Amino acid sequence: MPANKKYLTTSPWLRFSKIMAGAVGGYAVMLSLHLLLTTVFPRENVLATAFFTGYILWAFLLLWAFVAKNVWKVWLTYISLALLFAVPYFLMQPV
Amino acid sequence: MDNRKYNIYFHTHTVSGIIICVLLYVMFFAGSFAFFKDDLAAWQKNSSLVANRPTTQRNFNELLDSLGRHHTLRGRNMEFFLNKNGASAYVSMLGSNDSLVAKEAKALALAKAKAQPAGEKGKRGRGRGRGGNDDAAYFSYDFTHKKELDYERGYDMGEFLYRLHFLAPLNAIRLPIPLGAPFGYLLAGVVSFIFLFALLTGLLLHWDKMVSNFFTFRPWAKWKTVWTDLHTALGVIQFPFQFLFAVTGIVLIVNSVLLAPFTKFAYKGDDAQLQSDLYHTDATTYAYTYTPLPTAFDLNRLLAQVEGKWAHSQVTRVFIRNFQDANMHVIVLAAPAADASFSGMGKLVYRVRDQQILHETAPTAPSSYVDKVRAVLYHLHFGDFGGRPLRVMYFVLGLMGCVVIISGILIWLVARDKNSTPARERVFNFWTANIFLGICLSMLPVTAFTMIVLLFLKAPGQSDIYHWYFYSWLALGGYFIARRNIALTNRQTLLLSAILCFLLPVLDGVVRHNWFWNTFAAGQFDLLFIDLLFLSLSALSALALVRVSQRKGITDPPKLAVASGR
């Protein structure tokens, strides 16, 4: 049997919003997290680690956008996490 | 697990799976055969690498001499990329650092371009003297037969299936807006990422019942149950293997997704530094002195010395800087054999003038973290760390991946073939599955057929392989789609596979006298292996066909309402 429709998103806009939140937002979180790590660890090591952790983390973040009950909460979480990681990274850059 | 999550995993798994299934099948199928790339190449060219290896001398001096007959080599940078099979190399000859030689070469190339009809210029491809404004050259060199091969004519079935598995033929489609990568590679990358997503949702979906479902196999139940059990059990057995290929596949094909922003931010745009950190590329420039090298130089001797010094490793790249100049340098890079050291990269920088070694890292020396990650990535994806038995295991696991994909399509179809589904949707579902299976299942007979045709063609090149493979695929796929009968598609592709895969080794014997015992006696084990591989595939297809026909009596295959309709 196919999945029970009762639990699925019916609005195409909401579905699109989920895909975008997971794909774009998830990517922003993944990238900013790894960039922040370069301030602590050697950049080439972080980059090599990201070959594995980056893509797997991104896939999980994409999945969470579908599982979460409210897509706006996902957007909010991803935007704040991305900012949380990116702001200290850019502040720590030598000018 | 609550019902809501279960249904979300279920639905995301279904949708992501059905979107990518055909392309993923092509990637798995072609990729599995690509493990035997060198064997397929040797089989097609009827020139065993295994048998020739002991007698093949890699004579670089001769290669340089033959280049020198057509070009002034003084002051040039040259790069050799040696293939793992030890019998061939890609050669890249760059422009000269000597302004006089460079100027001459430029004038010569210009005159050549003028003499040529304008239309031909674009078609030269990767051959010698590519139509730039210098006479740089890029070609492949065969050490066994001591000849240059341009790319089109050197093309073979191994290369074809290898490149098909990351959808390189689709690069011919030009995108209206540039997205940073050719269309085929980009598509392969997107498919790999969606595949990773489908794997995660599939695993979570079965999480609660993983153990009990794993031991459930009900081959005598109705078809849908068989497919479900097959999909679940094989999917779980294979999960680590498939997960590994999803992740390493993404990294190998679309890593620019990660590298581009890293270059921009963490490296402040310093691409050369990033390349050097990751791949040991050497951007050092050595000053050109305009004074000729006082001593003679023997590249063969240098490489023999390096190889003698570094046991259990293989020279992979040789860079020459400022050829025949007093400031000439040679850089040699070598990879350790996987059983000597799983990761690492040997590097030697040699100054020719005073025979001084300026820098030396042995291949088996302790390697950096980046080297270790890269080694894991490459070795695991290419399966090149355990010899032929490991590659056979990878091949079997790869084909099992194909089975998981096919059973997934069938579950998807049968689960929706109910009276409660609107007729229009059922027609659509049937056609989707019909088209998908027609394309997927005809791949094996088409592969065997193309290889048989190659036996009869004289010096087949890239266009021959493209024509025979893609047109026969189109014809056979089209035929099965038109028959609108999935059970028939299955039976007939099995029958065709059994016949064609059997004919392949037989015709190899008839046409080229490469009977099993002949290739065995001559030590041409790569040719023998391909013949045996197809013989086993034929036997497997025949066995499956017999089983399918026997089962017909026990339970009838599902009758699809729409299949028999208009």
XYZ file of C-alpha atoms in Angstrom, chain B residues 55-531:
477
model
C 57.464 -7.876 -21.654
C 56.208 -4.307 -21.880
C 59.006 -1.805 -21.433
C 57.922 1.682 -20.611
C 60.349 3.477 -22.836
C 59.991 7.176 -22.096
C 63.119 8.127 -24.006
C 61.620 6.725 -27.178
C 58.386 8.592 -26.522
C 60.352 11.841 -26.110
C 62.318 11.115 -29.295
C 59.156 10.534 -31.284
C 57.672 13.783 -29.948
C 60.891 15.582 -30.819
C 60.508 14.594 -34.462
C 57.448 16.833 -34.813
C 58.089 19.530 -32.221
C 60.943 21.551 -30.823
C 61.011 20.280 -27.274
C 63.540 22.714 -25.813
C 62.205 24.581 -22.775
C 58.905 22.759 -22.611
C 56.926 21.561 -19.626
C 55.641 18.024 -20.092
C 53.352 15.845 -18.001
C 52.842 12.090 -18.104
C 49.879 10.509 -16.351
C 50.566 6.781 -16.155
C 47.641 4.386 -16.185
C 47.355 1.808 -13.438
C 47.568 -1.061 -15.907
C 51.179 -0.046 -16.575
C 50.890 -0.204 -20.346
C 49.760 3.266 -21.340
C 49.907 6.910 -20.347
C 48.234 10.209 -21.068
C 50.813 12.673 -22.319
C 50.390 16.400 -22.111
C 52.985 18.549 -23.818
C 52.664 22.212 -22.898
C 54.095 25.295 -24.578
C 57.787 26.133 -24.300
C 59.214 28.490 -21.678
C 61.784 29.507 -24.269
C 60.237 32.578 -25.890
C 62.003 31.854 -29.160
C 60.693 28.293 -29.393
C 57.252 29.416 -28.269
C 57.166 32.092 -30.961
C 58.221 29.643 -33.651
C 55.658 27.103 -32.520
C 52.979 29.761 -32.512
C 53.801 30.818 -36.055
C 53.845 27.202 -37.172
C 50.510 26.441 -35.541
C 49.013 29.555 -37.081
C 50.222 28.630 -40.553
C 48.833 25.133 -40.066
C 45.464 26.473 -38.982
C 45.343 28.748 -42.030
C 46.161 25.931 -44.383
C 43.285 23.937 -42.995
C 39.702 24.460 -44.143
C 37.863 26.506 -41.546
C 35.208 23.874 -40.926
C 37.615 21.198 -39.787
C 39.116 23.177 -36.972
C 36.535 22.425 -34.342
C 36.535 18.705 -35.007
C 40.088 17.949 -34.026
C 39.207 17.218 -30.440
C 41.896 15.869 -28.209
C 44.315 14.862 -30.928
C 47.770 16.190 -31.469
C 48.121 19.914 -32.113
C 44.761 20.938 -30.782
C 43.626 24.116 -32.495
C 44.954 26.681 -30.034
C 47.493 29.376 -30.738
C 50.426 27.208 -29.645
C 51.321 23.634 -30.459
C 50.466 22.039 -27.125
C 49.441 18.399 -27.498
C 47.411 15.942 -25.468
C 47.213 12.291 -26.427
C 47.355 8.759 -25.120
C 50.452 6.624 -25.640
C 50.532 2.838 -25.746
C 53.873 1.501 -24.474
C 53.221 -2.068 -25.611
C 52.717 -1.191 -29.255
C 54.748 2.028 -29.077
C 52.161 4.201 -30.711
C 50.106 7.286 -30.075
C 46.365 6.940 -29.991
C 44.000 9.801 -30.337
C 41.042 9.632 -28.003
C 38.314 8.763 -30.513
C 40.150 5.782 -31.980
C 41.520 4.573 -28.661
C 37.978 4.403 -27.260
C 36.729 1.013 -26.094
C 33.830 -0.694 -24.340
C 35.506 -0.382 -20.925
C 35.854 3.365 -21.343
C 32.297 3.562 -22.686
C 30.663 1.784 -19.739
C 32.910 3.646 -17.306
C 31.864 6.993 -18.720
C 28.224 5.950 -19.084
C 28.110 5.231 -15.346
C 28.486 8.914 -14.573
C 26.267 9.859 -17.518
C 29.067 11.491 -19.526
C 27.263 10.917 -22.891
C 24.571 13.333 -21.672
C 27.179 16.110 -21.578
C 26.290 16.563 -25.249
C 23.175 18.383 -24.021
C 24.131 22.027 -23.677
C 22.504 23.988 -20.914
C 21.079 27.402 -21.769
C 22.551 28.789 -18.535
C 25.984 27.576 -17.382
C 25.774 25.811 -14.012
C 29.472 25.212 -13.463
C 29.475 21.587 -14.623
C 28.493 19.716 -17.803
C 24.883 18.540 -17.833
C 25.618 14.806 -17.564
C 27.924 15.156 -14.565
C 25.528 17.522 -12.866
C 22.644 15.126 -13.381
C 24.732 12.211 -12.082
C 25.552 14.281 -8.998
C 21.914 15.167 -8.352
C 20.901 11.516 -8.793
C 23.620 10.458 -6.316
C 22.403 12.951 -3.730
C 18.757 11.918 -4.108
C 19.993 8.321 -3.868
C 21.665 9.136 -0.538
C 18.382 10.659 0.634
C 16.411 7.588 -0.508
C 18.850 5.325 1.343
C 18.398 7.246 4.595
C 14.605 7.276 4.378
C 14.601 3.601 3.390
C 16.697 2.670 6.392
C 14.591 4.705 8.819
C 11.426 3.266 7.311
C 12.546 -0.267 8.124
C 14.257 0.653 11.376
C 11.746 -0.927 13.780
C 11.384 -4.156 11.888
C 14.898 -4.359 10.496
C 15.826 -7.652 12.134
C 12.554 -9.497 11.673
C 12.118 -8.324 8.070
C 15.670 -9.308 7.283
C 14.894 -12.957 7.973
C 11.596 -12.875 6.133
C 11.562 -14.358 2.683
C 8.396 -15.868 1.301
C 9.235 -16.984 -2.223
C 5.962 -18.855 -2.690
C 3.670 -16.049 -1.682
C 2.128 -13.648 -4.165
C 4.440 -11.563 -6.347
C 4.093 -8.346 -4.437
C 5.258 -10.081 -1.262
C 8.235 -11.592 -3.063
C 9.281 -8.203 -4.398
C 8.809 -6.532 -1.038
C 10.870 -9.174 0.752
C 13.532 -8.993 -1.942
C 13.664 -5.209 -1.822
C 13.906 -5.147 1.978
C 16.341 -8.006 2.534
C 18.718 -7.138 -0.306
C 18.418 -3.457 0.498
C 19.468 -4.038 4.092
C 22.333 -6.407 3.195
C 23.551 -3.894 0.683
C 22.984 -0.781 2.723
C 26.648 -0.173 3.674
C 27.791 -0.808 0.103
C 25.191 1.476 -1.440
C 25.673 4.177 1.166
C 29.381 4.170 0.439
C 28.746 4.550 -3.284
C 26.185 7.298 -2.809
C 28.578 9.415 -0.725
C 31.821 8.745 -2.607
C 29.920 9.107 -5.877
C 28.741 12.605 -4.958
C 32.280 13.580 -3.953
C 33.802 12.232 -7.159
C 31.327 13.835 -9.547
C 30.018 17.128 -8.111
C 32.433 18.044 -5.347
C 32.488 21.612 -6.667
C 29.319 22.061 -4.595
C 31.655 21.985 -1.613
C 34.937 23.111 -3.178
C 33.632 26.303 -4.775
C 32.431 27.975 -1.548
C 35.462 26.655 0.344
C 37.791 28.195 -2.233
C 35.937 31.474 -1.981
C 35.767 31.714 1.817
C 38.269 29.468 3.601
C 40.913 29.882 0.880
C 40.110 33.475 -0.106
C 39.985 32.469 -3.772
C 43.376 30.748 -3.751
C 42.404 27.790 -5.922
C 46.005 26.673 -6.512
C 46.586 26.282 -2.769
C 43.403 24.231 -2.364
C 44.368 21.978 -5.269
C 47.825 21.527 -3.795
C 46.392 20.755 -0.324
C 44.068 18.129 -1.732
C 45.866 16.581 -4.676
C 49.577 17.423 -4.270
C 49.529 19.432 -7.469
C 52.744 21.359 -7.753
C 52.445 24.908 -9.010
C 56.126 25.727 -8.374
C 57.623 27.487 -11.395
C 61.264 26.989 -12.153
C 63.045 29.922 -13.775
C 64.062 29.444 -17.399
C 67.763 30.265 -17.893
C 68.261 30.110 -21.682
C 71.408 28.034 -21.127
C 71.379 24.515 -22.519
C 71.716 21.524 -20.236
C 75.409 20.514 -20.247
C 74.808 16.795 -19.620
C 72.691 14.214 -21.396
C 69.495 13.172 -19.661
C 68.031 9.665 -19.440
C 64.453 9.652 -18.127
C 64.229 5.855 -18.206
C 67.217 5.549 -15.916
C 65.867 8.089 -13.459
C 62.490 6.321 -13.269
C 64.152 2.929 -12.903
C 66.165 4.332 -9.985
C 63.045 5.770 -8.359
C 61.145 2.520 -8.807
C 64.057 0.573 -7.368
C 64.146 2.865 -4.373
C 60.401 2.792 -3.719
C 59.373 -0.852 -3.627
C 55.645 -1.709 -3.340
C 54.545 1.370 -5.187
C 53.722 2.567 -8.665
C 54.788 5.746 -10.414
C 51.601 7.615 -11.330
C 52.696 11.013 -12.610
C 55.901 12.423 -14.074
C 56.282 16.160 -14.643
C 59.142 17.636 -16.647
C 59.913 21.336 -16.239
C 62.170 23.324 -18.619
C 63.170 20.421 -20.836
C 66.871 20.494 -21.833
C 67.490 23.760 -19.980
C 70.206 24.100 -17.350
C 67.421 24.571 -14.823
C 65.537 21.425 -15.864
C 63.634 19.637 -13.084
C 61.750 16.359 -12.986
C 58.996 15.709 -10.458
C 57.926 12.097 -9.899
C 54.782 11.146 -7.984
C 54.037 7.583 -6.933
C 51.152 5.819 -5.187
C 51.832 2.989 -2.739
C 50.357 -0.464 -3.384
C 47.213 -0.748 -1.253
C 48.596 -3.651 0.786
C 51.843 -1.802 1.546
C 50.172 1.414 2.646
C 46.495 2.244 2.210
C 47.162 5.943 1.783
C 50.049 8.204 0.930
C 51.810 9.714 -2.035
C 55.485 9.538 -2.887
C 57.066 12.668 -4.293
C 60.530 13.296 -5.600
C 61.889 16.534 -7.064
C 65.046 16.060 -9.088
C 67.381 18.691 -10.513
C 68.960 17.326 -13.669
C 71.990 19.630 -13.890
C 73.788 18.259 -10.819
C 71.659 15.130 -10.297
C 70.490 16.508 -7.006
C 67.362 15.257 -5.250
C 65.805 18.412 -3.826
C 62.878 16.791 -2.086
C 61.843 13.238 -1.337
C 58.824 11.719 0.395
C 58.543 7.937 0.161
C 55.097 6.602 -0.855
C 54.918 4.479 2.275
C 55.943 7.319 4.602
C 53.318 8.300 7.198
C 50.655 10.243 5.331
C 48.578 13.265 6.214
C 44.945 13.221 7.290
C 43.838 14.563 3.902
C 45.723 11.752 2.170
C 44.009 9.202 4.373
C 40.550 10.558 3.624
C 41.293 10.670 -0.081
C 42.655 7.116 -0.021
C 39.497 5.829 1.674
C 37.370 7.688 -0.846
C 39.151 6.432 -3.965
C 39.988 2.895 -2.882
C 36.466 2.205 -1.659
C 34.828 3.603 -4.779
C 37.133 1.957 -7.320
C 37.521 -1.319 -5.410
C 41.207 -1.453 -6.320
C 42.666 -2.665 -3.031
C 41.952 -6.381 -3.129
C 42.667 -7.649 -6.610
C 40.199 -9.449 -8.855
C 38.246 -11.328 -6.140
C 37.266 -8.047 -4.514
C 36.224 -6.541 -7.833
C 34.063 -9.592 -8.535
C 32.416 -9.103 -5.144
C 31.834 -5.436 -5.915
C 30.359 -6.449 -9.282
C 27.925 -8.883 -7.663
C 26.889 -6.292 -5.069
C 26.447 -3.753 -7.857
C 24.153 -6.033 -9.840
C 22.210 -6.784 -6.657
C 21.670 -3.032 -6.476
C 20.030 -3.300 -9.896
C 17.716 -6.001 -8.503
C 16.744 -3.740 -5.595
C 15.892 -0.954 -8.050
C 13.781 -3.220 -10.288
C 11.889 -4.714 -7.336
C 11.293 -1.178 -6.070
C 9.663 -0.162 -9.359
C 7.480 -3.290 -9.289
C 6.326 -2.699 -5.686
C 5.499 0.863 -6.613
C 3.346 -0.318 -9.521
C 1.552 -3.219 -7.834
C 0.803 -1.284 -4.649
C -1.171 1.191 -6.778
C -2.957 -1.333 -8.970
C -6.204 -1.402 -7.008
C -9.813 -0.683 -7.736
C -9.704 2.317 -5.431
C -7.116 4.021 -7.642
C -8.681 6.168 -10.388
C -8.389 4.554 -13.838
C -6.434 7.500 -15.262
C -3.794 7.195 -12.567
C -3.539 3.461 -13.084
C -2.915 3.927 -16.796
C -0.231 6.471 -16.002
C 1.378 4.196 -13.395
C 1.403 1.265 -15.769
C 3.026 3.264 -18.560
C 5.651 4.635 -16.199
C 6.632 1.165 -14.995
C 6.396 -0.221 -18.526
C 8.770 2.417 -19.906
C 11.163 2.220 -16.946
C 11.457 -1.569 -17.111
C 11.739 -1.582 -20.895
C 14.747 0.742 -20.634
C 16.391 -0.988 -17.666
C 15.968 -4.636 -18.564
C 17.165 -4.262 -22.143
C 20.579 -3.046 -20.969
C 22.166 -6.466 -20.462
C 21.238 -7.909 -23.876
C 22.242 -4.623 -25.528
C 25.648 -4.690 -23.831
C 26.321 -8.268 -24.917
C 25.034 -7.525 -28.424
C 27.284 -4.476 -28.857
C 30.322 -6.425 -27.732
C 29.520 -9.184 -30.211
C 29.204 -6.616 -33.009
C 32.606 -5.204 -32.060
C 34.117 -8.613 -32.795
C 33.209 -8.149 -36.443
C 34.116 -4.472 -36.868
C 37.545 -3.425 -37.983
C 39.168 -1.026 -35.479
C 35.922 0.275 -33.970
C 36.093 3.741 -32.399
C 33.918 5.882 -30.181
C 31.260 6.615 -32.789
C 30.861 2.906 -33.633
C 30.289 2.006 -29.999
C 27.881 4.914 -29.554
C 25.870 3.956 -32.636
C 25.596 0.253 -31.964
C 24.928 0.597 -28.260
C 22.447 3.484 -28.243
C 20.529 2.525 -31.403
C 20.102 -1.104 -30.355
C 19.053 0.108 -26.897
C 16.520 2.456 -28.480
C 15.172 -0.305 -30.737
C 14.899 -2.970 -28.043
C 13.573 -0.552 -25.405
C 11.034 0.779 -27.912
C 9.914 -2.741 -28.777
C 9.282 -3.683 -25.142
C 7.484 -0.435 -24.412
C 5.244 -1.045 -27.422
C 4.429 -4.602 -26.290
C 2.928 -3.187 -23.062
C 3.520 -6.383 -21.111
C 5.935 -6.323 -18.211
C 6.015 -10.091 -17.710
C 6.857 -10.476 -21.389
C 9.598 -7.835 -21.120
C 11.101 -9.790 -18.248
C 10.941 -13.183 -20.012
C 12.222 -11.963 -23.348
C 15.096 -9.915 -21.918
C 16.135 -12.963 -19.901
C 15.968 -15.129 -23.017
C 17.916 -12.586 -25.086
C 20.493 -12.191 -22.321
C 20.940 -15.952 -22.028
C 21.468 -16.305 -25.791
C 23.650 -13.227 -26.390
C 25.810 -13.654 -23.285
C 26.390 -17.258 -24.359
C 27.192 -16.271 -27.947
C 29.810 -13.756 -26.824
C 32.469 -16.228 -25.629
C 31.530 -18.695 -28.368
C 31.947 -16.140 -31.150
C 35.150 -14.923 -29.498
C 36.356 -18.496 -30.008
C 35.063 -18.828 -33.566
C 36.164 -15.413 -34.853
C 39.428 -14.882 -32.970
C 40.244 -18.408 -31.763
C 40.086 -17.126 -28.216
C 38.554 -20.317 -26.850
C 38.716 -20.659 -23.087
C 41.570 -23.166 -23.224
C 43.561 -21.033 -25.693
C 43.414 -17.838 -23.633
C 44.108 -19.877 -20.506
C 47.162 -21.517 -22.069
C 48.462 -18.168 -23.340
C 48.057 -16.609 -19.902
C 45.599 -14.028 -21.274
C 43.583 -14.115 -18.095
C 41.822 -10.806 -18.716
C 40.372 -12.070 -22.006
C 39.477 -15.373 -20.364
C 37.806 -13.527 -17.503
C 35.468 -11.525 -19.763
C 34.460 -14.703 -21.630
